[in-house]
């Protein structure tokens, strides 16, 4: 099992729909979780962080964390073509100095 | 506010040539610094991290090395490049008060021919 696992996609949604991106992790003791957006040819950009179970909202983005089930998700409401990118899930695995990243999910928002 | 710079932005080098990539951070002191590599269509691979001047930890044995000669400067080097060294090299930093949250620089795209 990968330490941080994401479906590679592509996930295709129509403009205006809700995009749901999922991530599972293996270390039950992980405490910090992050979502990054990476446009093609560009570096990852931090979108959100979440540390507690439940939902955290920031504009059109909502991060959801369920530590018991070891998954974290990102919802993008009112998806726009400009949201088309690869979304990376990152987890702070216990004992590691740096974040561990999933391989990313490619999102395509169709106009 | 904090900013992170990397140069060069792109680089094409022949196999066997040396490499030096530079990363600098502005607007913060004592950052943790990281070098990642992202191969085409792949995830991020941590190469090195540093918690202070001269303190380097290597995650993956390879022909690359890193140095931190100043608090906010991080350098990635190689004496002889391999074809497999091609990729997108990303420098990142995190703060002393919140070491979890990492911010990335613009990256260097390296092609080894």
Short mmCIF file of C-alpha atoms in Angstrom, two decimals:
data_model
loop_
_atom_site.label_atom_id
_atom_site.label_comp_id
_atom_site.label_asym_id
_atom_site.label_seq_id
_atom_site.Cartn_x
_atom_site.Cartn_y
_atom_site.Cartn_z
CA UNK A 1 0.00 0.00 0.00
CA UNK A 2 1.27 3.46 -0.91
CA UNK A 3 1.70 5.86 1.97
CA UNK A 4 -0.46 8.48 0.25
CA UNK A 5 -2.75 7.28 -2.48
CA UNK A 6 -4.76 9.20 -5.06
CA UNK A 7 -6.63 8.18 -8.17
CA UNK A 8 -4.61 9.53 -11.09
CA UNK A 9 -7.70 10.43 -13.13
CA UNK A 10 -8.42 12.29 -15.21
CA UNK A 11 -11.53 13.34 -13.38
CA UNK A 12 -13.76 15.16 -15.82
CA UNK A 13 -16.58 17.42 -14.60
CA UNK A 14 -18.73 19.99 -16.40
CA UNK A 15 -18.35 23.67 -15.62
CA UNK A 16 -20.39 24.65 -12.57
CA UNK A 17 -20.42 21.15 -11.06
CA UNK A 18 -18.80 19.98 -7.82
CA UNK A 19 -15.46 18.22 -8.24
CA UNK A 20 -14.61 15.69 -5.54
CA UNK A 21 -11.00 14.63 -5.10
CA UNK A 22 -10.03 11.88 -2.69
CA UNK A 23 -6.88 10.79 -0.93
CA UNK A 24 -6.14 7.95 1.49
CA UNK A 25 -3.09 7.58 3.72
CA UNK A 26 -1.52 4.71 5.57
CA UNK A 27 -0.13 6.25 8.78
CA UNK A 28 -2.90 6.38 11.35
CA UNK A 29 -0.88 8.82 13.46
CA UNK A 30 -0.63 11.52 10.78
CA UNK A 31 -1.81 14.93 12.00
CA UNK A 32 -1.36 17.39 9.12
CA UNK A 33 -2.91 17.25 5.69
CA UNK A 34 -2.56 19.53 2.68
CA UNK A 35 -3.91 20.03 -0.79
CA UNK A 36 -1.78 21.56 -3.53
CA UNK A 37 -2.78 22.55 -7.05
CA UNK A 38 -0.27 22.14 -9.86
CA UNK A 39 -0.88 23.58 -13.30
CA UNK A 40 0.92 21.91 -16.17
CA UNK A 41 4.56 22.97 -16.23
CA UNK A 42 4.26 24.95 -12.99
CA UNK A 43 5.17 24.30 -9.38
CA UNK A 44 2.66 23.15 -6.73
CA UNK A 45 0.64 25.87 -5.03
CA UNK A 46 -0.82 25.37 -1.56
CA UNK A 47 -4.62 25.51 -1.54
CA UNK A 48 -5.61 24.31 1.90
CA UNK A 49 -4.42 22.65 5.05
CA UNK A 50 -6.54 20.68 7.50
CA UNK A 51 -5.64 19.27 10.89
CA UNK A 52 -8.93 18.29 12.59
CA UNK A 53 -11.71 15.90 11.66
CA UNK A 54 -14.55 17.49 9.77
CA UNK A 55 -14.84 20.13 7.10
CA UNK A 56 -12.83 23.27 6.45
CA UNK A 57 -14.10 25.76 3.92
CA UNK A 58 -12.21 28.44 2.00
CA UNK A 59 -14.16 30.09 -0.78
CA UNK A 60 -15.13 27.45 -3.33
CA UNK A 61 -12.87 24.86 -1.72
CA UNK A 62 -13.78 22.52 1.12
CA UNK A 63 -11.35 20.08 2.65
CA UNK A 64 -12.76 17.12 4.54
CA UNK A 65 -10.81 14.94 6.96
CA UNK A 66 -11.77 11.60 8.49
CA UNK A 67 -8.90 10.26 10.57
CA UNK A 68 -10.74 7.09 11.58
CA UNK A 69 -11.10 6.10 7.94
CA UNK A 70 -7.75 7.64 6.99
CA UNK A 71 -8.99 9.73 4.13
CA UNK A 72 -8.95 13.36 3.19
CA UNK A 73 -10.90 14.91 0.35
CA UNK A 74 -11.16 18.20 -1.50
CA UNK A 75 -14.43 19.51 -2.88
CA UNK A 76 -14.42 22.26 -5.47
CA UNK A 77 -17.80 23.94 -5.87
CA UNK A 78 -18.87 25.74 -9.04
CA UNK A 79 -15.91 24.26 -10.93
CA UNK A 80 -14.35 26.51 -13.55
CA UNK A 81 -12.15 25.63 -16.54
CA UNK A 82 -9.36 27.48 -14.71
CA UNK A 83 -9.55 24.77 -12.01
CA UNK A 84 -8.23 22.24 -14.52
CA UNK A 85 -4.96 21.09 -12.99
CA UNK A 86 -3.38 18.24 -11.05
CA UNK A 87 -4.27 18.21 -7.37
CA UNK A 88 -1.71 16.80 -4.97
CA UNK A 89 -2.55 15.46 -1.54
CA UNK A 90 0.25 15.73 1.05
CA UNK A 91 0.49 14.21 4.51
CA UNK A 92 2.92 14.69 7.34
CA UNK A 93 3.87 11.10 8.09
CA UNK A 94 5.13 10.57 11.65
CA UNK A 95 8.91 10.64 11.93
CA UNK A 96 9.39 12.39 8.61
CA UNK A 97 10.81 15.87 8.28
CA UNK A 98 9.04 16.58 5.01
CA UNK A 99 5.58 16.03 3.59
CA UNK A 100 4.79 12.84 1.71
CA UNK A 101 2.91 13.50 -1.51
CA UNK A 102 0.46 11.44 -3.48
CA UNK A 103 0.98 11.16 -7.21
CA UNK A 104 -1.91 13.55 -7.87
CA UNK A 105 -5.32 13.55 -9.53
CA UNK A 106 -5.72 15.34 -12.82
CA UNK A 107 -8.94 17.37 -12.97
CA UNK A 108 -10.48 18.51 -16.23
CA UNK A 109 -13.36 20.99 -16.10
CA UNK A 110 -15.26 21.00 -19.36
CA UNK A 111 -16.72 24.37 -20.50
CA UNK B 1 5.99 38.44 2.83
CA UNK B 2 8.13 35.46 1.97
CA UNK B 3 9.29 34.66 -1.53
CA UNK B 4 11.35 31.84 -2.93
CA UNK B 5 13.49 32.00 -6.02
CA UNK B 6 15.06 29.30 -8.14
CA UNK B 7 17.41 29.55 -11.07
CA UNK B 8 17.88 28.77 -13.75
CA UNK B 9 14.29 28.20 -14.86
CA UNK B 10 15.30 25.75 -17.57
CA UNK B 11 18.51 23.91 -18.30
CA UNK B 12 19.67 21.51 -20.99
CA UNK B 13 22.86 19.66 -20.15
CA UNK B 14 24.82 16.79 -21.73
CA UNK B 15 25.33 13.52 -19.91
CA UNK B 16 28.42 13.65 -17.74
CA UNK B 17 28.36 17.42 -17.25
CA UNK B 18 28.18 19.07 -13.80
CA UNK B 19 25.10 20.69 -12.32
CA UNK B 20 24.39 23.53 -9.94
CA UNK B 21 20.87 24.68 -9.12
CA UNK B 22 20.27 27.48 -6.68
CA UNK B 23 17.39 28.33 -4.39
CA UNK B 24 17.03 31.39 -2.18
CA UNK B 25 14.31 32.41 0.23
CA UNK B 26 13.47 35.98 1.24
CA UNK B 27 11.42 37.32 4.13
CA UNK B 28 12.05 34.62 6.70
CA UNK B 29 14.86 33.39 8.93
CA UNK B 30 15.97 29.85 9.76
CA UNK B 31 13.68 28.17 7.26
CA UNK B 32 13.64 24.45 6.69
CA UNK B 33 14.60 23.90 3.06
CA UNK B 34 13.84 21.00 0.74
CA UNK B 35 14.80 19.76 -2.70
CA UNK B 36 12.29 17.61 -4.59
CA UNK B 37 12.38 16.08 -8.04
CA UNK B 38 9.34 15.42 -10.18
CA UNK B 39 9.88 13.16 -13.16
CA UNK B 40 7.48 13.51 -16.11
CA UNK B 41 4.01 12.33 -15.06
CA UNK B 42 5.26 11.25 -11.66
CA UNK B 43 4.90 12.35 -8.07
CA UNK B 44 7.25 14.41 -5.96
CA UNK B 45 10.37 12.67 -4.72
CA UNK B 46 12.14 14.23 -1.74
CA UNK B 47 15.87 14.44 -2.40
CA UNK B 48 17.31 16.52 0.47
CA UNK B 49 16.17 18.62 3.38
CA UNK B 50 18.00 21.03 5.64
CA UNK B 51 17.14 22.45 9.04
CA UNK B 52 20.09 24.85 9.20
CA UNK B 53 23.37 26.02 7.70
CA UNK B 54 25.56 23.04 6.84
CA UNK B 55 22.91 20.55 7.99
CA UNK B 56 21.82 18.37 5.10
CA UNK B 57 19.89 15.12 5.17
CA UNK B 58 19.73 12.92 2.10
CA UNK B 59 16.63 10.87 1.39
CA UNK B 60 17.69 9.01 -1.72
CA UNK B 61 21.21 7.73 -2.55
CA UNK B 62 22.23 9.03 -5.95
CA UNK B 63 24.77 11.16 -7.74
CA UNK B 64 23.29 14.41 -6.43
CA UNK B 65 24.42 16.44 -3.43
CA UNK B 66 23.12 19.50 -1.63
CA UNK B 67 24.69 22.29 0.34
CA UNK B 68 23.41 25.16 2.45
CA UNK B 69 26.17 27.76 2.65
CA UNK B 70 23.88 30.51 4.01
CA UNK B 71 20.69 30.51 6.06
CA UNK B 72 18.42 31.19 3.10
CA UNK B 73 20.38 29.57 0.29
CA UNK B 74 20.14 25.96 -0.80
CA UNK B 75 22.16 24.50 -3.67
CA UNK B 76 21.71 21.22 -5.52
CA UNK B 77 24.76 19.86 -7.33
CA UNK B 78 26.07 16.98 -9.34
CA UNK B 79 29.53 16.22 -10.62
CA UNK B 80 28.32 14.09 -13.54
CA UNK B 81 24.75 14.11 -14.78
CA UNK B 82 22.92 10.96 -15.85
CA UNK B 83 20.03 10.71 -18.29
CA UNK B 84 17.84 9.69 -15.35
CA UNK B 85 18.52 13.05 -13.67
CA UNK B 86 16.14 14.77 -16.07
CA UNK B 87 13.10 16.21 -14.36
CA UNK B 88 11.49 19.17 -12.67
CA UNK B 89 13.49 20.23 -9.61
CA UNK B 90 11.56 22.02 -6.92
CA UNK B 91 12.87 23.84 -3.91
CA UNK B 92 10.53 24.37 -0.97
CA UNK B 93 10.66 26.05 2.42
CA UNK B 94 8.78 25.81 5.68
CA UNK B 95 8.89 28.10 8.68
CA UNK B 96 10.27 27.53 12.15
CA UNK B 97 6.88 28.04 13.79
CA UNK B 98 5.00 25.83 11.36
CA UNK B 99 7.35 23.25 9.95
CA UNK B 100 4.58 21.25 8.30
CA UNK B 101 3.43 23.76 5.73
CA UNK B 102 5.72 23.80 2.73
CA UNK B 103 5.82 26.43 -0.01
CA UNK B 104 7.38 25.76 -3.37
CA UNK B 105 9.58 27.81 -5.62
CA UNK B 106 8.93 28.11 -9.37
CA UNK B 107 11.16 25.12 -10.19
CA UNK B 108 13.94 24.29 -12.63
CA UNK B 109 13.25 22.06 -15.58
CA UNK B 110 16.36 20.01 -16.33
CA UNK B 111 16.82 18.00 -19.51
CA UNK B 112 19.87 15.75 -19.74
CA UNK B 113 20.72 14.69 -23.29
#
